[in-house]
DNA sequence: GTGAAAGCGCTAACAG
DNA sequence: CTGTTAGCGCTTTCAC
């Protein structure tokens, strides 16, 4: 019904294409009367500018890509990603940007997707979920011209822009809480062992233990992959070693582990206490409400988009990081529900510093 | 590093732009030697064609949009949507298509997104999740030029292309199973009451009851909204009326309802039996494995993309529907786990018929 | 404040 | 099989 182009509107309004273009793009250099007339015609005709033509001429597509690499196991079975996607999508709406989603399922997908990502005239910028290792895709992306922001600390930080939560500090707080509660045999179920996320959370765990002067029993650390089932399996392995508390690196793994504990006829938190990570909505509706680290996931997505758009508009600057805080939420599964502490605001800054001031 | 254009490659290879274009687009009309030479130059230079220019000239963007309207409550808290998105994304990869995601959070978003959806030179086609009512967005989309496929039966079916599962038949089977097992006070927790999905599942429930000659006690039907919490709340309301079996219109609601039952100190399935709908992965890992209707969600997404691309390539044809079967999976929560029936294939057809032959 | 003109980088007939 | 020639529909200096 409307195959009209700028020129048609111009003709109808008795002005030039340039003027219509100015009206459409809200340029200030248009007379009030002219603007009104043109706007009315656009209204009545239902004209919409052609996106491709506009992109070609302006070198801007107003699209950003969200790339979830294949090394990220189980991206959409873990509620983390939907929440993240939601935050990103909403932020895009606010910026009048369109979000393209690239789910890299396997090597074939990667080969197919990479050129699309690298094409000019396609994406103004890219949000890349940090994967289990800095793979080929990662490298090709950082060495390309496209403004790139990595979600989560990458392996190779050198001169790449990224945003992350303070996993080390958060994991340390979670572990310290368990220590403070007097647990003696504290175990950990890790996430995918090769992800920086998991590495950082392990580091936090170890720091807390070290500072409390506690030695770590290696048999109390078992590898998971962030999935519910891996938590279940990990707990089965852990049970014979009689842990009295578990720090699970994701809520979903904590849920799987709790399932294993209950199947073994043990009580939570009496026999085994739990702290998770993420604070998914489900954490507070479980039969035994989960003590966990709150990640501001949606907010994280929003911040990421804001940062990326900044990069796009001001040109990519040298390494810029943003580290958000993640606060422990105390509920029932840790056996010490009392003082819920308020959620601390994330702190924003640039430059070489790695962590936000507490 | 590579701001090269077609012309640069042409010059380097000593051919014309057309020839390079042909090579890039895998046209057969190129000599083997020429092709090889051009390909090599493209390789070494790392040339990627400009997407905007290509779209403008070819009138094809190779992008499709997935639109989740705001009337769909809780889109990303229900695992249904991530699974669907995954299916759609993978299918897009297979077709060398880029997926754009439009999450409509509120009225503002809708106003912001609609023009982007309607713009030419943006999307080759649109996948629209059917919402709770055929709202403004729906109407503007169907009356536009863009090939449109609705996911789930729309309210107004007239001449709109859609794909759905056979909710009526599936709900009927689920209910009949409960009846066959001898339950006397069978209740239902509905989904969002204004969605066709919920309406169809209610219809199936009622058909089954009617065919078994059972009257329906209205106090045993309670409204939910597909969310976990709504299932929990609904079950609380239901409990005083002593149902002995519940058909929950989503797994997530079944889980919420089971939580309420357990909190009341009752046994599943002894005191209250359950049948869900969706067959999310979690259904089979619950402490009491959930009997439920299996929805081929990912497959559904893939089929949807296939259909849409068909529409794009062959031009939009008059109303075309695809109804997939959804089969009951019998586990423990219904108290009658014995004969697991195989999953029946979805049946494809066109025209005015509404249901697949059983 | 408004218009004219020159592209943006590619595809797609049409010749040959 | 390859080259020439028009655009695709818009933005954006540059004049006036």
XYZ file of C-alpha atoms (C1' of nucleotides) in Angstrom:
748
model
C 0.000 0.000 0.000
C 2.818 2.416 0.619
C 5.650 2.035 -1.814
C 6.164 5.741 -1.559
C 9.555 7.185 -1.375
C 10.980 10.398 -0.080
C 10.510 11.932 -3.474
C 6.789 11.257 -3.521
C 6.329 12.968 -0.215
C 8.423 15.869 -1.435
C 6.266 16.228 -4.483
C 3.039 16.080 -2.483
C 4.317 18.659 -0.049
C 5.781 20.855 -2.742
C 9.239 20.798 -1.218
C 12.527 19.124 -2.026
C 13.695 15.697 -0.932
C 16.205 17.274 1.387
C 13.501 19.012 3.321
C 11.473 15.891 3.779
C 14.617 14.124 4.875
C 15.218 16.846 7.427
C 11.729 16.509 8.781
C 12.014 12.760 9.046
C 15.322 13.073 10.837
C 14.144 15.831 13.143
C 16.701 18.287 11.879
C 16.243 21.752 13.392
C 16.791 23.555 10.113
C 13.239 23.443 8.876
C 10.639 26.153 9.043
C 7.780 25.434 11.408
C 5.139 25.755 8.735
C 7.001 23.570 6.264
C 7.624 20.971 8.920
C 3.983 20.830 9.821
C 2.896 20.441 6.237
C 5.365 17.688 5.538
C 4.559 15.882 8.750
C 0.909 15.873 7.892
C 1.549 14.322 4.509
C 3.758 11.693 6.055
C 0.980 10.941 8.510
C -1.791 10.605 5.977
C 0.224 8.624 3.473
C 1.754 6.349 6.091
C 5.171 6.850 4.677
C 8.109 5.009 6.233
C 11.647 5.641 5.083
C 13.495 2.745 3.542
C 15.928 1.357 6.059
C 18.443 -0.013 3.584
C 18.708 3.210 1.646
C 19.066 5.175 4.795
C 21.783 2.880 6.094
C 23.664 3.026 2.860
C 23.656 6.783 2.757
C 24.260 7.447 6.414
C 26.605 4.581 7.193
C 24.494 3.826 10.211
C 22.144 0.890 10.561
C 20.826 1.457 14.052
C 21.192 -2.216 14.681
C 23.302 -3.934 17.241
C 24.068 -7.624 17.474
C 23.974 -9.817 20.541
C 26.230 -12.804 19.989
C 26.055 -15.888 22.179
C 28.961 -18.145 21.197
C 28.746 -21.873 21.152
C 31.277 -22.306 23.893
C 28.634 -20.989 26.208
C 26.962 -24.208 27.161
C 23.250 -24.322 27.554
C 22.595 -20.687 26.813
C 18.877 -20.837 26.706
C 18.341 -23.536 29.261
C 19.905 -21.251 31.821
C 17.462 -18.459 32.658
C 20.393 -16.098 32.849
C 20.368 -15.526 29.118
C 16.709 -14.790 28.676
C 16.984 -12.188 31.391
C 20.045 -10.711 29.813
C 18.404 -10.666 26.430
C 15.432 -8.921 27.886
C 17.568 -6.193 29.360
C 19.400 -5.741 26.108
C 16.195 -5.686 24.113
C 14.578 -3.063 26.292
C 17.620 -0.866 26.208
C 17.628 -1.148 22.433
C 14.052 0.019 22.293
C 14.927 3.037 24.371
C 17.684 3.938 21.962
C 15.593 3.301 18.848
C 17.919 0.495 17.994
C 17.088 -2.887 16.573
C 18.525 -5.959 18.221
C 19.771 -8.870 16.175
C 20.335 -12.123 17.943
C 23.095 -14.488 16.902
C 22.978 -17.865 18.600
C 25.994 -19.863 17.629
C 24.999 -23.488 17.988
C 28.010 -25.222 16.508
C 31.034 -24.795 14.314
C 28.931 -24.647 11.186
C 26.849 -21.866 12.638
C 29.987 -20.022 13.539
C 31.262 -20.198 9.997
C 27.933 -19.079 8.706
C 27.466 -16.262 11.189
C 30.929 -14.747 11.271
C 30.794 -13.146 7.822
C 27.390 -11.679 8.615
C 28.863 -10.137 11.717
C 31.803 -8.708 9.841
C 29.876 -7.251 6.930
C 29.752 -3.542 6.790
C 26.387 -1.908 6.604
C 24.961 -4.520 8.907
C 25.629 -3.801 12.547
C 26.625 -0.594 14.273
C 28.077 -2.542 17.161
C 28.290 -5.951 18.756
C 27.678 -7.307 22.218
C 29.594 -10.540 22.619
C 28.953 -12.926 25.463
C 32.296 -14.061 26.804
C 32.619 -17.780 26.255
C 34.664 -20.577 27.696
C 37.749 -19.551 25.857
C 38.695 -16.801 23.541
C 38.029 -18.680 20.395
C 38.297 -17.885 16.741
C 35.076 -15.910 16.702
C 36.292 -13.743 19.533
C 39.541 -13.008 17.807
C 37.975 -12.208 14.490
C 35.563 -9.883 16.149
C 38.084 -7.897 18.142
C 40.312 -7.468 15.138
C 37.439 -6.159 13.067
C 36.259 -2.610 12.631
C 32.981 -3.064 14.517
C 32.625 -1.492 17.943
C 32.642 -4.445 20.303
C 31.723 -4.817 23.936
C 32.308 -8.139 25.634
C 29.846 -9.311 28.259
C 31.840 -10.876 31.054
C 35.581 -10.716 31.481
C 37.366 -12.145 28.454
C 40.467 -14.304 28.790
C 42.579 -11.837 26.958
C 41.717 -8.484 28.424
C 44.260 -6.489 26.563
C 42.528 -3.551 24.987
C 39.112 -5.098 24.774
C 36.114 -3.306 26.163
C 34.081 -5.315 28.567
C 31.482 -5.187 31.270
C 31.251 -7.640 34.109
C 30.051 -8.081 37.641
C 32.565 -8.390 40.409
C 32.521 -12.153 40.574
C 35.538 -12.416 42.828
C 34.191 -10.163 45.511
C 30.703 -11.604 45.313
C 31.914 -15.184 45.589
C 34.141 -14.196 48.447
C 31.232 -12.637 50.297
C 29.082 -15.686 49.730
C 31.769 -17.998 51.038
C 32.597 -15.780 53.977
C 28.973 -15.861 54.983
C 29.086 -19.639 55.132
C 32.312 -19.510 57.153
C 30.844 -16.992 59.542
C 27.897 -19.284 60.089
C 30.338 -21.863 61.385
C 30.275 -24.466 58.665
C 33.354 -26.663 58.691
C 33.283 -28.618 55.469
C 32.393 -26.088 52.801
C 32.258 -27.393 49.270
C 31.912 -25.695 45.912
C 30.240 -26.656 42.678
C 31.944 -24.730 39.922
C 30.556 -23.527 36.641
C 32.097 -24.481 33.337
C 35.687 -24.673 34.417
C 37.119 -22.796 31.491
C 34.967 -19.716 31.781
C 36.365 -16.605 33.387
C 33.140 -16.345 35.325
C 33.800 -19.636 37.009
C 37.477 -18.913 37.449
C 36.722 -15.647 39.190
C 34.121 -17.189 41.453
C 36.596 -19.879 42.405
C 39.144 -17.232 43.192
C 36.678 -15.488 45.470
C 35.917 -18.747 47.219
C 39.583 -19.421 47.790
C 40.264 -15.918 49.010
C 37.547 -16.206 51.608
C 38.834 -19.544 52.787
C 42.397 -18.308 52.944
C 41.509 -15.196 54.858
C 39.635 -17.307 57.367
C 42.677 -19.492 57.705
C 40.855 -22.546 56.403
C 42.446 -25.164 54.199
C 40.539 -26.340 51.142
C 39.733 -30.008 50.749
C 40.039 -30.644 47.006
C 37.488 -33.427 47.160
C 34.937 -30.808 48.172
C 35.335 -28.938 44.908
C 33.482 -30.484 42.006
C 33.104 -29.256 38.492
C 29.727 -28.396 37.009
C 28.745 -26.489 33.912
C 26.112 -24.062 35.285
C 23.249 -26.415 34.364
C 20.689 -27.895 36.736
C 21.686 -31.409 35.909
C 25.372 -30.771 36.423
C 24.554 -29.500 39.897
C 22.668 -32.675 40.607
C 25.489 -34.868 39.372
C 28.107 -32.836 41.208
C 26.237 -33.143 44.472
C 26.056 -36.902 44.095
C 29.831 -36.915 43.904
C 30.120 -34.561 46.842
C 27.793 -36.372 49.227
C 30.180 -39.168 50.236
C 32.630 -36.542 51.454
C 30.045 -35.121 53.823
C 30.106 -31.404 53.118
C 28.006 -29.335 55.510
C 27.674 -26.357 53.190
C 27.878 -25.773 49.448
C 28.625 -22.717 47.407
C 27.055 -23.368 44.013
C 28.185 -21.031 41.277
C 24.695 -20.722 39.847
C 21.187 -20.918 41.251
C 20.250 -23.541 38.770
C 23.101 -25.776 39.918
C 22.126 -25.128 43.519
C 18.632 -26.331 42.680
C 20.002 -29.487 41.099
C 22.275 -30.076 44.062
C 19.458 -29.553 46.542
C 17.468 -32.109 44.668
C 20.287 -34.616 45.147
C 20.498 -33.795 48.829
C 16.812 -34.305 49.342
C 16.822 -37.542 47.441
C 19.531 -38.712 49.826
C 17.119 -38.045 52.658
C 19.100 -35.149 54.097
C 17.759 -31.836 55.341
C 18.488 -28.341 54.045
C 20.002 -26.344 55.632
C 20.403 -28.556 58.713
C 22.538 -31.245 57.071
C 23.749 -29.269 54.090
C 23.490 -25.511 53.693
C 23.465 -23.753 50.332
C 24.444 -20.505 48.755
C 23.778 -19.971 45.070
C 24.612 -17.317 42.514
C 22.329 -15.270 40.237
C 19.222 -14.662 42.315
C 16.854 -15.773 39.633
C 13.201 -15.182 40.479
C 12.846 -18.861 41.305
C 15.384 -18.506 44.131
C 12.796 -16.849 46.303
C 9.941 -19.214 45.520
C 11.708 -22.485 46.206
C 10.332 -24.530 49.109
C 13.569 -23.670 50.873
C 14.302 -20.140 49.783
C 17.773 -19.858 48.366
C 20.454 -17.646 49.787
C 22.272 -16.353 46.753
C 24.252 -13.591 45.140
C 22.026 -11.141 43.354
C 23.160 -10.384 39.848
C 21.565 -7.322 38.311
C 21.129 -9.211 35.056
C 18.621 -7.030 33.293
C 20.359 -3.926 34.496
C 23.592 -5.423 33.240
C 22.093 -5.774 29.782
C 20.889 -2.200 29.835
C 24.257 -0.857 30.927
C 25.926 -2.890 28.235
C 23.804 -1.313 25.538
C 24.405 2.153 26.935
C 28.141 1.571 26.893
C 28.131 0.148 23.398
C 26.139 3.023 22.008
C 28.580 5.347 23.633
C 31.384 3.573 21.847
C 29.540 3.754 18.566
C 28.858 7.431 18.863
C 32.127 8.628 20.245
C 34.320 6.175 18.405
C 35.908 3.227 20.139
C 38.074 4.361 22.983
C 40.887 2.384 24.557
C 39.989 -0.324 27.035
C 36.975 0.662 28.988
C 35.519 -1.505 31.654
C 32.512 -1.439 33.836
C 32.285 -3.681 36.836
C 28.971 -3.956 38.633
C 28.567 -5.103 42.178
C 26.596 -8.211 43.071
C 25.272 -8.465 46.568
C 24.529 -11.466 48.756
C 20.840 -12.005 49.494
C 20.325 -14.011 52.629
C 17.369 -16.346 52.744
C 16.786 -19.793 54.234
C 19.059 -22.255 52.498
C 22.180 -21.104 54.311
C 20.712 -21.615 57.752
C 21.356 -18.098 58.885
C 18.576 -15.840 57.711
C 18.587 -12.654 59.636
C 20.075 -9.477 58.346
C 19.180 -8.903 54.728
C 21.596 -6.342 53.503
C 20.585 -3.756 50.972
C 21.713 -4.084 47.421
C 24.649 -1.840 46.719
C 24.661 0.175 43.537
C 26.994 -0.764 40.742
C 29.844 1.657 40.332
C 30.883 2.971 37.003
C 34.324 4.078 35.976
C 36.834 3.956 33.181
C 40.516 3.362 32.760
C 42.772 0.682 34.121
C 41.282 0.069 37.539
C 39.814 -3.372 37.793
C 37.415 -3.182 40.641
C 34.926 -0.755 41.983
C 35.703 0.698 45.352
C 33.670 -1.194 47.909
C 41.244 -2.607 7.766
C 38.919 -3.504 4.936
C 36.973 -0.622 3.557
C 37.199 -2.238 0.176
C 34.280 -2.333 -2.093
C 33.243 -4.505 -4.940
C 35.016 -2.207 -7.325
C 38.364 -2.597 -5.583
C 38.155 -6.338 -5.837
C 37.162 -6.035 -9.470
C 40.175 -3.873 -10.172
C 42.554 -6.219 -8.358
C 41.184 -9.203 -10.193
C 41.061 -7.436 -13.511
C 37.384 -8.077 -14.033
C 34.199 -6.062 -13.848
C 32.107 -5.412 -10.774
C 29.379 -7.675 -12.106
C 31.700 -10.606 -12.206
C 32.786 -10.115 -8.651
C 29.159 -9.752 -7.671
C 28.415 -13.019 -9.398
C 31.193 -14.776 -7.561
C 30.054 -13.406 -4.241
C 26.511 -14.502 -4.937
C 27.517 -17.896 -6.234
C 26.000 -17.327 -9.619
C 26.765 -20.188 -12.007
C 27.601 -17.894 -14.882
C 31.261 -17.451 -14.124
C 34.201 -19.208 -15.665
C 36.033 -21.558 -13.340
C 39.356 -19.789 -13.721
C 37.877 -16.343 -13.210
C 35.960 -17.500 -10.210
C 39.052 -18.960 -8.633
C 41.060 -15.810 -9.163
C 38.358 -13.570 -7.755
C 37.780 -15.871 -4.811
C 41.420 -15.777 -3.958
C 41.502 -12.011 -3.926
C 38.414 -11.915 -1.764
C 40.117 -14.340 0.581
C 43.368 -12.471 0.889
C 41.806 -9.062 1.180
C 39.141 -10.181 3.597
C 36.459 -8.466 1.620
C 32.878 -8.541 2.860
C 30.057 -7.066 0.805
C 28.190 -4.157 2.311
C 24.869 -5.345 3.611
C 22.995 -2.072 3.244
C 24.019 -1.593 -0.355
C 23.122 -5.131 -1.159
C 19.725 -4.800 0.469
C 19.000 -1.584 -1.317
C 19.812 -2.998 -4.706
C 18.298 -6.423 -4.269
C 15.249 -5.465 -2.207
C 16.133 -8.299 0.120
C 17.575 -7.914 3.572
C 17.833 -11.525 4.616
C 16.540 -10.575 7.980
C 13.411 -11.724 9.687
C 11.865 -10.323 12.817
C 10.527 -12.215 15.789
C 7.996 -10.080 17.596
C 6.833 -10.854 21.115
C 3.978 -8.480 21.924
C 3.412 -7.023 25.317
C 0.121 -8.763 25.785
C 2.096 -11.931 26.176
C 2.652 -11.911 29.895
C 5.951 -13.004 31.270
C 7.537 -13.836 27.956
C 10.992 -14.501 29.203
C 10.165 -15.866 32.599
C 8.385 -18.718 30.899
C 10.967 -21.099 29.424
C 8.687 -21.540 26.457
C 10.005 -18.417 24.771
C 13.692 -19.087 25.098
C 13.137 -22.483 23.560
C 11.103 -21.013 20.783
C 13.682 -18.334 20.159
C 16.357 -20.948 19.993
C 14.492 -22.893 17.378
C 13.901 -19.775 15.352
C 17.508 -18.684 15.651
C 18.881 -22.014 14.509
C 16.538 -22.162 11.577
C 17.644 -18.674 10.618
C 21.250 -19.751 10.645
C 20.422 -22.619 8.357
C 18.805 -20.248 5.916
C 21.581 -17.642 6.135
C 19.104 -15.296 7.650
C 19.607 -12.840 10.462
C 17.114 -12.801 13.298
C 15.982 -9.577 14.840
C 14.229 -9.734 18.143
C 11.500 -7.301 19.073
C 10.386 -7.513 22.667
C 7.474 -5.216 23.220
C 7.538 -4.328 26.876
C 4.852 -1.661 27.040
C 2.816 0.767 25.019
C 5.761 3.068 24.519
C 7.834 0.216 23.150
C 5.015 -0.646 20.812
C 4.890 2.875 19.429
C 8.613 2.852 19.030
C 8.874 -0.569 17.463
C 5.946 -0.511 15.074
C 7.469 1.919 12.554
C 10.691 -0.077 12.555
C 8.678 -3.168 11.732
C 6.846 -1.430 8.947
C 9.832 0.198 7.287
C 10.780 -1.185 3.959
C 14.294 -2.363 3.485
C 14.347 -3.697 7.009
C 12.741 -7.102 7.337
C 11.963 -9.711 4.721
C 9.297 -11.201 6.939
C 7.893 -11.236 10.431
C 7.095 -13.921 12.946
C 4.522 -12.602 15.381
C 3.720 -14.340 18.622
C -0.026 -14.391 19.043
C -0.940 -12.395 22.111
C -3.858 -12.154 24.448
C -5.905 -10.245 21.966
C -5.484 -9.050 18.469
C -4.281 -5.632 19.363
C -3.226 -2.626 17.382
C 0.177 -4.033 16.586
C -1.391 -7.158 15.197
C -3.715 -5.196 12.981
C -1.075 -2.892 11.656
C 1.151 -5.801 10.866
C -1.401 -7.847 8.955
C -2.421 -4.860 6.911
C 1.160 -4.137 5.957
C 3.119 -5.379 3.012
C 5.476 -7.596 5.030
C 5.042 -11.355 4.837
C 3.691 -12.290 8.234
C 3.332 -15.590 10.026
C 1.573 -15.674 13.359
C 2.782 -18.095 16.006
C -0.272 -19.554 17.671
C -3.824 -19.195 16.513
C -4.829 -15.542 16.282
C -8.252 -14.318 17.358
C -9.113 -13.203 13.905
C -8.068 -16.026 11.644
C -9.435 -14.627 8.468
C -6.721 -14.748 5.867
C -3.815 -14.657 8.243
C -1.116 -17.249 8.018
C -0.401 -19.037 11.228
C 1.180 -22.064 12.775
C 0.017 -23.693 15.948
C -0.110 -26.939 17.828
C -3.369 -28.752 18.164
C -4.187 -27.440 21.607
C -7.745 -28.700 21.608
C -6.872 -32.263 20.832
C -3.891 -32.294 23.155
C -5.847 -30.878 26.080
C -8.607 -33.343 25.396
C -6.170 -36.246 25.478
C -4.636 -35.008 28.700
C -8.023 -34.719 30.355
C -9.252 -38.031 29.027
C -6.234 -39.676 30.521
C -7.171 -38.339 33.926
C -10.750 -39.487 33.446
C -9.628 -42.935 32.398
C -7.560 -43.180 35.541
C -10.759 -42.819 37.515
C -10.403 -39.361 39.009
C -13.716 -37.894 40.034
C -13.019 -34.252 40.787
C -10.849 -33.039 37.967
C -9.857 -29.386 38.070
C -8.131 -27.115 35.608
C -5.775 -24.207 35.977
C -6.078 -22.101 32.867
C -3.508 -19.918 31.179
C -4.067 -16.257 30.513
C -7.782 -16.358 29.920
C -7.781 -14.158 26.880
C -5.240 -16.089 24.866
C -6.383 -18.433 22.148
C -3.958 -20.979 23.514
C -5.795 -21.060 26.800
C -9.181 -20.936 25.155
C -8.354 -23.933 22.996
C -7.003 -25.909 25.904
C -10.152 -25.205 27.845
C -12.197 -26.363 24.907
C -10.273 -29.631 24.841
C -10.820 -30.105 28.539
C -14.527 -29.554 28.196
C -14.808 -31.865 25.208
C -13.173 -34.667 27.125
C -15.439 -34.147 30.102
C -18.514 -33.976 27.927
C -17.651 -37.111 26.016
C -17.162 -38.946 29.289
C -20.547 -37.708 30.413
C -19.066 -35.784 33.316
C -20.371 -32.453 34.474
C -17.941 -29.686 35.164
C -17.827 -28.082 38.578
C -17.060 -24.403 37.898
C -15.322 -24.029 41.225
C -12.729 -26.500 39.984
C -11.673 -24.224 37.161
C -9.369 -21.413 38.202
C -7.654 -18.816 36.116
C -3.892 -18.541 35.937
C -1.600 -16.732 33.552
C 0.919 -19.468 32.612
C 3.369 -18.366 35.317
C 4.676 -20.465 38.179
C 3.276 -18.163 40.760
C -0.162 -18.064 39.211
C -0.214 -21.861 39.409
C 0.629 -21.675 43.073
C -2.050 -19.110 43.769
C -4.633 -20.962 41.724
C -3.997 -24.180 43.590
C -4.498 -22.434 46.905
C -7.928 -21.428 45.705
C -8.625 -24.900 44.407
C -7.599 -26.859 47.478
C -10.714 -26.142 49.588
C -12.801 -27.737 46.849
C -10.847 -30.972 47.116
C -9.924 -31.759 43.544
C -8.315 -35.170 43.093
C -6.636 -34.292 39.799
C -5.531 -31.124 38.035
C -4.947 -30.321 34.421
C -2.557 -27.352 34.428
C -2.256 -25.550 31.122
C 1.499 -25.147 31.486
C 4.259 -27.097 33.179
C 5.363 -24.061 35.033
C 1.903 -23.607 36.528
C 1.800 -27.303 37.367
C 5.033 -26.848 39.266
C 3.615 -23.915 41.187
C 0.462 -25.849 41.928
C 2.383 -28.894 43.108
C 4.286 -26.661 45.445
C 1.015 -25.507 46.960
C -0.199 -29.082 47.303
C 2.952 -30.159 49.065
C 2.871 -27.196 51.372
C -0.618 -28.282 52.323
C 0.849 -31.605 53.358
C -0.820 -33.577 50.601
C 0.720 -36.279 48.437
C 1.168 -36.300 44.677
C -0.309 -38.175 42.921
C -2.107 -39.975 45.738
C -4.115 -37.006 46.960
C -3.897 -34.835 43.891
C -2.756 -36.001 40.472
C -1.316 -33.660 37.860
C -1.031 -33.291 34.134
C 0.870 -30.332 32.713
C 1.439 -28.876 29.294
C 4.706 -28.124 27.452
C 7.054 -30.894 28.508
C 9.870 -28.573 29.381
C 13.117 -30.341 30.239
C 12.393 -29.744 33.914
C 9.241 -31.867 33.698
C 11.300 -35.034 33.705
C 13.691 -34.021 36.448
C 11.145 -33.001 39.058
C 11.075 -35.089 42.241
C 7.710 -36.313 41.011
C 8.117 -36.543 37.273
C 5.415 -34.623 35.524
C 2.942 -36.187 33.147
C 2.486 -33.575 30.461
C 1.735 -32.763 26.873
C 4.879 -32.591 24.816
C 5.119 -29.473 22.699
C 7.729 -29.625 19.988
C 8.758 -26.069 20.783
C 12.092 -25.874 19.055
C 10.745 -27.804 16.124
C 7.840 -25.405 16.053
C 10.244 -22.489 15.723
C 12.084 -24.188 12.926
C 8.906 -24.992 11.023
C 7.761 -21.422 11.468
C 10.904 -20.075 9.855
C 10.641 -22.561 7.015
C 7.073 -21.516 6.365
C 7.862 -17.830 6.517
C 10.760 -18.143 4.122
C 8.473 -20.009 1.806
C 6.061 -17.115 1.943
C 8.838 -14.648 1.289
C 10.155 -16.501 -1.676
C 6.937 -17.547 -3.314
C 4.955 -14.468 -2.418
C 2.318 -14.519 0.276
C -0.350 -17.043 -0.496
C -3.863 -17.048 0.920
C -4.328 -18.386 4.418
C -1.974 -21.173 5.097
C -1.891 -22.987 8.357
C 0.239 -25.600 9.919
C -0.966 -27.453 12.943
C 1.477 -29.664 14.770
C 0.482 -32.492 17.044
C 1.353 -32.458 20.698
C 1.407 -35.820 22.436
C 0.775 -36.778 26.022
C 3.851 -38.016 27.873
C 2.914 -40.171 30.817
C 5.145 -40.009 33.861
C 4.491 -40.141 37.594
C 2.417 -37.124 38.552
C -0.806 -38.525 37.132
C -0.620 -41.715 39.093
C -0.893 -43.941 36.091
C 2.523 -44.356 34.569
C 2.536 -47.338 32.313
C 2.177 -47.085 28.579
C 4.253 -44.264 27.181
C 2.923 -43.596 23.759
C 5.226 -42.579 20.959
C 5.227 -39.002 19.785
C 3.205 -38.615 16.631
C 4.597 -36.546 13.810
C 3.145 -33.172 13.013
C 1.100 -33.101 9.865
C 1.396 -30.399 7.310
C -1.292 -29.134 5.022
C -2.787 -26.054 3.500
C -6.167 -24.604 2.885
C -9.183 -24.339 5.080
C -8.919 -27.514 7.116
C -8.266 -26.708 10.718
C -6.901 -29.885 12.171
C -4.553 -32.609 11.213
C -6.092 -35.992 10.684
C -5.485 -38.033 13.808
C 15.451 27.822 5.760
C 15.515 25.378 1.341
C 17.077 23.131 -2.956
C 20.456 20.864 -6.212
C 23.577 17.471 -6.900
C 26.636 13.951 -5.778
C 27.137 9.876 -4.035
C 26.561 5.453 -0.382
C 28.060 0.070 -2.614
C 25.719 -3.111 -4.661
C 22.429 -5.915 -8.055
C 20.325 -6.908 -12.279
C 18.854 -6.560 -16.783
C 20.780 -6.189 -21.211
C 24.224 -6.619 -24.662
C 27.667 -8.952 -26.769
C 30.882 -16.263 -19.847
C 31.729 -11.174 -19.095
C 31.120 -6.087 -19.191
C 28.099 -1.879 -19.426
C 24.550 0.649 -17.644
C 21.029 1.976 -14.753
C 19.224 2.469 -10.841
C 17.797 0.904 -5.410
C 16.018 5.420 -1.831
C 18.138 8.051 1.097
C 21.717 11.542 3.354
C 24.592 15.272 3.033
C 27.625 18.863 1.684
C 27.314 23.038 -0.698
C 25.126 26.938 -2.589
C 21.697 30.373 -2.425
